[in-house]
CSV table of C-alpha atoms in Angstrom, one decimal:
chain,number,residue,atom,x,y,z
A,17,MET,CA,-82.3,140.5,25.8
A,18,PRO,CA,-81.1,143.9,24.5
A,19,ILE,CA,-78.6,145.9,26.4
A,20,PRO,CA,-80.1,149.2,27.7
A,21,SER,CA,-79.1,152.4,25.8
A,22,PRO,CA,-77.1,155.1,27.6
A,23,THR,CA,-79.3,157.2,29.9
A,24,SER,CA,-79.2,160.7,31.2
A,25,THR,CA,-80.6,159.8,34.6
A,26,VAL,CA,-80.0,157.0,37.1
A,27,TYR,CA,-81.3,156.5,40.7
A,28,ARG,CA,-80.0,155.3,44.0
A,29,VAL,CA,-81.7,154.8,47.4
A,30,ASP,CA,-80.1,155.5,50.7
A,31,PHE,CA,-81.0,156.0,54.4
A,32,ARG,CA,-78.6,159.0,54.6
A,33,ALA,CA,-80.3,162.4,54.4
A,34,PRO,CA,-79.8,164.9,51.5
A,35,ASP,CA,-77.6,167.3,53.5
A,36,ILE,CA,-75.0,164.5,53.8
A,37,ILE,CA,-75.3,163.1,50.2
A,38,PHE,CA,-75.4,166.6,48.6
A,39,GLN,CA,-72.1,167.3,50.4
A,40,GLN,CA,-70.3,164.0,50.1
A,41,GLY,CA,-71.8,162.4,47.0
A,42,PHE,CA,-71.5,158.6,46.9
A,43,GLN,CA,-68.0,157.3,47.5
A,44,PRO,CA,-66.8,153.7,46.9
A,45,ARG,CA,-65.5,151.6,49.7
A,46,GLY,CA,-62.2,150.6,48.2
A,47,ASN,CA,-60.2,150.3,45.0
A,48,ASN,CA,-61.3,146.9,43.6
A,49,MET,CA,-62.4,147.8,40.1
A,50,ASN,CA,-63.3,144.2,39.1
A,51,ILE,CA,-66.9,144.5,38.0
A,52,ILE,CA,-67.6,140.7,38.4
A,53,ASP,CA,-66.5,140.9,42.0
A,54,HIS,CA,-68.9,143.8,42.4
A,55,LEU,CA,-71.9,142.2,40.6
A,56,SER,CA,-71.5,138.9,42.4
A,57,GLY,CA,-71.2,140.5,45.8
A,58,ARG,CA,-67.7,139.3,46.4
A,59,SER,CA,-66.3,142.9,46.9
A,60,THR,CA,-69.5,144.4,48.4
A,61,TYR,CA,-70.7,142.0,51.1
A,62,GLY,CA,-68.3,140.7,53.8
A,63,GLN,CA,-70.1,137.7,55.3
A,64,HIS,CA,-68.1,135.0,53.6
A,65,ALA,CA,-64.4,134.7,54.2
A,66,SER,CA,-63.7,135.3,50.5
A,67,PHE,CA,-66.0,138.3,50.3
A,68,THR,CA,-64.8,141.8,51.4
A,69,HIS,CA,-65.9,145.4,51.4
A,70,ASN,CA,-63.4,146.8,48.9
A,71,SER,CA,-65.3,147.6,45.8
A,72,GLY,CA,-64.3,150.6,43.8
A,73,LEU,CA,-67.6,150.6,42.0
A,74,ILE,CA,-71.1,152.0,42.9
A,75,SER,CA,-74.4,150.7,41.6
A,76,THR,CA,-77.4,152.7,40.4
A,77,ALA,CA,-80.7,151.8,38.8
A,78,GLY,CA,-81.8,153.1,35.4
A,79,ILE,CA,-85.4,152.5,36.3
A,80,ARG,CA,-86.9,154.8,38.9
A,81,ASN,CA,-89.6,152.3,40.1
A,82,ALA,CA,-86.9,149.6,40.4
A,83,ALA,CA,-85.0,151.8,42.9
A,84,ILE,CA,-88.1,152.4,44.9
A,85,ARG,CA,-88.8,148.6,45.0
A,86,ILE,CA,-85.3,148.1,46.2
A,87,GLY,CA,-85.8,150.6,48.9
A,88,TYR,CA,-88.9,148.6,50.0
A,89,SER,CA,-86.9,145.4,50.0
A,90,ASN,CA,-84.3,147.0,52.2
A,91,ALA,CA,-86.9,148.3,54.6
A,92,GLN,CA,-88.1,144.7,54.9
A,93,ALA,CA,-84.5,143.6,55.6
A,94,TRP,CA,-84.3,146.4,58.3
A,95,GLN,CA,-87.4,145.1,59.9
A,96,MET,CA,-85.9,141.6,60.3
A,97,HIS,CA,-83.4,143.0,62.8
A,98,ASN,CA,-85.1,146.0,64.3
A,99,THR,CA,-88.4,146.9,66.0
A,100,GLY,CA,-90.6,149.8,65.0
A,101,THR,CA,-91.3,151.5,61.7
A,102,PRO,CA,-88.5,151.7,59.2
A,103,PRO,CA,-86.8,155.1,59.0
A,104,THR,CA,-87.2,157.4,56.1
A,105,MET,CA,-85.2,156.5,53.0
A,106,TYR,CA,-84.3,158.8,50.1
A,107,LEU,CA,-84.4,158.3,46.4
A,108,TYR,CA,-81.7,160.3,44.7
A,109,GLU,CA,-81.8,161.4,41.1
A,110,ILE,CA,-78.4,161.4,39.5
A,111,ARG,CA,-77.0,162.7,36.2
A,112,GLY,CA,-75.5,159.9,34.1
A,113,THR,CA,-71.9,160.2,33.3
A,114,ASP,CA,-69.4,158.3,31.1
A,115,ASN,CA,-67.9,156.6,34.1
A,116,MET,CA,-71.1,154.6,34.5
A,117,TYR,CA,-71.3,151.3,32.7
A,118,ASN,CA,-74.2,149.0,32.1
A,119,ALA,CA,-74.1,145.9,34.2
A,120,ARG,CA,-75.8,143.5,31.8
A,121,ALA,CA,-73.2,143.3,29.1
A,122,PRO,CA,-70.4,142.1,31.4
A,123,MET,CA,-72.8,139.7,33.1
A,124,GLU,CA,-73.7,138.2,29.7
A,125,ASN,CA,-70.1,138.0,28.6
A,126,TYR,CA,-69.1,136.3,31.8
A,127,MET,CA,-72.1,133.9,31.6
A,128,GLU,CA,-70.9,132.8,28.1
A,129,MET,CA,-67.3,132.4,29.3
A,130,TYR,CA,-68.6,129.7,31.7
A,131,ALA,CA,-71.3,128.2,29.5
A,132,GLY,CA,-70.1,124.7,30.4
A,133,ASN,CA,-70.3,125.4,34.1
A,134,THR,CA,-73.9,124.8,35.2
A,135,GLY,CA,-73.6,126.6,38.5
A,136,GLN,CA,-72.0,129.7,37.0
A,137,TYR,CA,-74.4,129.8,34.1
A,138,ARG,CA,-77.5,129.6,36.2
A,139,PHE,CA,-76.1,132.1,38.7
A,140,TRP,CA,-75.5,134.8,36.0
A,141,ALA,CA,-78.7,133.9,34.2
A,142,SER,CA,-80.6,134.7,37.3
A,143,ARG,CA,-78.7,138.0,37.8
A,144,ILE,CA,-79.5,139.0,34.1
A,145,ALA,CA,-83.1,138.1,34.6
A,146,ASN,CA,-83.3,140.4,37.6
A,147,ASP,CA,-81.5,143.2,35.7
A,148,ALA,CA,-84.3,143.3,33.1
A,149,GLU,CA,-86.4,144.9,35.8
A,150,THR,CA,-83.6,147.2,37.2
A,151,GLU,CA,-81.2,148.3,34.4
A,152,GLU,CA,-78.3,148.5,36.7
A,153,TRP,CA,-75.5,151.1,35.9
A,154,VAL,CA,-72.2,150.8,37.7
A,155,ALA,CA,-70.1,153.9,38.4
A,156,ALA,CA,-66.4,153.3,38.3
A,157,GLY,CA,-65.3,155.5,41.2
A,158,ALA,CA,-67.3,158.2,43.0
A,159,ILE,CA,-70.6,159.8,42.1
A,160,GLU,CA,-69.8,163.4,42.8
A,161,PRO,CA,-72.1,165.8,44.6
A,162,GLU,CA,-72.6,168.0,41.4
A,163,GLN,CA,-74.1,164.9,39.7
A,164,ILE,CA,-76.9,164.5,42.2
A,165,SER,CA,-79.9,166.8,41.4
A,166,ARG,CA,-82.6,166.1,43.9
A,167,ALA,CA,-84.0,163.7,46.5
A,168,TYR,CA,-87.4,162.2,47.1
A,169,SER,CA,-88.5,160.7,50.4
A,170,LEU,CA,-89.7,157.2,51.0
A,171,THR,CA,-91.7,157.0,54.2
A,172,PHE,CA,-93.3,154.1,55.9
A,173,ALA,CA,-96.6,154.5,57.8
A,174,ALA,CA,-96.2,151.1,59.6
A,175,ARG,CA,-94.2,148.0,59.6
A,176,GLY,CA,-94.7,145.8,56.5
A,177,GLU,CA,-96.3,148.6,54.4
A,178,VAL,CA,-95.0,149.8,51.1
A,179,PRO,CA,-93.4,153.2,51.2
A,180,THR,CA,-95.1,156.5,50.2
A,181,VAL,CA,-92.9,158.4,47.8
A,182,SER,CA,-93.1,162.2,47.9
A,183,GLU,CA,-94.7,163.6,44.8
A,184,ALA,CA,-92.2,166.6,44.8
A,185,PRO,CA,-88.5,166.5,45.8
A,186,VAL,CA,-87.9,167.0,49.5
A,187,ALA,CA,-84.6,168.6,48.7
A,188,THR,CA,-82.8,170.0,45.6
A,189,ASN,CA,-79.0,170.2,45.3
A,190,SER,CA,-77.8,173.8,44.8
A,191,ALA,CA,-74.4,172.4,43.7
A,192,PHE,CA,-76.0,170.3,40.9
A,193,VAL,CA,-74.5,170.9,37.4
A,194,GLN,CA,-76.5,169.9,34.3
A,195,THR,CA,-74.2,169.2,31.4
A,196,GLY,CA,-76.4,166.9,29.3
A,197,SER,CA,-74.1,163.9,29.8
A,198,THR,CA,-75.2,160.3,29.7
A,199,THR,CA,-74.0,157.0,30.9
A,200,SER,CA,-71.3,155.2,28.9
A,201,ALA,CA,-72.0,153.2,25.7
A,202,GLU,CA,-68.8,151.3,26.2
A,203,VAL,CA,-68.7,147.8,27.8
A,204,TYR,CA,-66.8,147.5,31.0
A,205,PRO,CA,-64.1,144.8,30.6
A,206,VAL,CA,-64.4,141.5,32.3
A,207,ALA,CA,-61.2,139.8,33.6
A,208,ASP,CA,-60.7,136.5,31.9
A,209,GLY,CA,-60.4,133.5,34.2
A,210,ASP,CA,-61.8,135.2,37.2
A,211,ASN,CA,-64.1,132.6,38.8
A,212,VAL,CA,-66.9,133.5,41.2
A,213,THR,CA,-68.4,130.7,43.2
A,214,PRO,CA,-72.1,130.9,43.6
A,215,TRP,CA,-73.6,130.5,47.1
A,216,TYR,CA,-76.1,127.8,47.7
A,217,MET,CA,-78.8,127.5,50.4
A,218,PRO,CA,-79.4,124.3,52.3
A,219,GLY,CA,-80.9,121.8,49.9
A,220,GLY,CA,-78.8,123.1,47.0
A,221,ARG,CA,-81.0,126.0,46.0
A,222,LEU,CA,-79.1,128.9,44.4
A,223,MET,CA,-78.9,132.1,46.3
A,224,GLN,CA,-79.6,135.3,44.3
A,225,ARG,CA,-78.0,138.7,45.0
A,226,ILE,CA,-80.5,141.3,43.9
A,227,PRO,CA,-79.0,144.7,43.3
A,228,THR,CA,-79.4,146.4,46.6
A,229,ALA,CA,-76.1,148.0,45.9
A,230,PHE,CA,-77.9,151.3,45.9
A,231,ALA,CA,-79.8,150.4,49.0
A,232,CYS,CA,-78.8,149.2,52.4
A,233,CYS,CA,-75.9,147.1,53.4
A,234,PHE,CA,-74.1,146.7,56.7
A,235,THR,CA,-70.9,148.8,57.4
A,236,SER,CA,-67.7,147.0,56.7
A,237,ASN,CA,-66.4,147.4,60.3
A,238,GLU,CA,-69.3,145.6,61.8
A,239,ASP,CA,-69.5,141.9,62.5
A,240,LEU,CA,-72.7,140.7,60.8
A,241,ASN,CA,-73.3,138.5,63.8
A,242,LYS,CA,-74.1,141.8,65.6
A,243,LYS,CA,-76.6,142.9,62.9
A,244,ALA,CA,-79.6,142.6,65.2
A,245,ASN,CA,-78.2,145.5,67.2
A,246,LEU,CA,-77.7,147.8,64.2
A,247,ASN,CA,-79.9,150.8,63.5
A,248,ALA,CA,-80.3,152.9,60.4
A,249,SER,CA,-77.5,155.3,61.4
A,250,GLU,CA,-75.1,152.4,61.4
A,251,MET,CA,-76.1,151.1,58.0
A,252,ILE,CA,-74.9,152.6,54.8
A,253,CYS,CA,-75.7,151.7,51.2
A,254,ASP,CA,-73.0,150.3,49.0
A,255,GLY,CA,-73.3,146.6,48.5
A,256,PHE,CA,-75.2,143.6,47.3
A,257,LYS,CA,-77.0,141.8,50.1
A,258,PRO,CA,-77.6,138.1,49.5
A,259,ILE,CA,-81.2,137.1,50.1
A,260,GLU,CA,-83.0,133.8,49.4
A,261,LEU,CA,-84.8,133.5,46.2
A,262,GLU,CA,-88.1,132.8,48.0
A,263,SER,CA,-88.3,136.4,48.9
A,264,VAL,CA,-87.7,137.7,45.4
A,265,LYS,CA,-90.2,135.8,43.2
A,266,TYR,CA,-88.6,132.4,43.8
A,267,ASP,CA,-90.7,130.5,41.3
A,268,HIS,CA,-90.2,133.1,38.6
A,269,TYR,CA,-86.4,133.1,38.9
A,270,ILE,CA,-86.2,129.3,39.1
A,271,LYS,CA,-88.2,129.0,35.9
A,272,LEU,CA,-85.8,131.5,34.2
A,273,ILE,CA,-82.6,129.9,35.4
A,274,ASN,CA,-83.8,126.4,34.5
A,275,HIS,CA,-84.7,127.6,31.0
A,276,HIS,CA,-81.7,129.8,30.3
A,277,ASP,CA,-82.0,129.2,26.6
A,278,GLU,CA,-85.1,131.4,26.6
A,279,LEU,CA,-83.2,134.4,28.0
């Protein structure tokens, strides 16, 4: 599977409105720059004792429609714990810069490092299969306001419906600076020996973390046991949310991870 070429534009979805994002940009939660911690969810999702909200990296999608699909997935997650119609989300168009690294190369490198570990191999094979539809780019550090050009709205007419994406931007950033930059062609280094333990569902089925890193995740200071009481204003978008494979093309991914020699 070829590594995506550097791109001039990436995308990220968020519940926060343009007046906030255009002023603040996207800021990382912490200073953990380990990309494997980030891609596995260890540094972005705090449900498990060994997982924290300290990632110094921020994920984006290189494919616009993938970011929209992720927004829809997160609206579905929102509906699991809230009543009513999901709030408006926003699709942000971002200028690629050389602090943004492709996620697939380190995942492939890490998968090969643990080729003899069936659980690790299958876990990363499933992440790579998902990335083919997303082309994830990970920013090392902040995405500054001047990198964000415009925002499109994702609105929901009713619960369970796919979002309507505005044809024209609902807001443009007057502080945006166009420099012609692109994402990096370099490969982000992987720490040798860092071992990420995959999560398994009851019955031994592997759990998959789809890249909702640029969609919705619970705030780090909230106990996830209280998630049923959260609303959109208490949710921000910076991490991977583990979900069961059944809800993301379970049969497709099981076929891929059981035939990883075809990847």
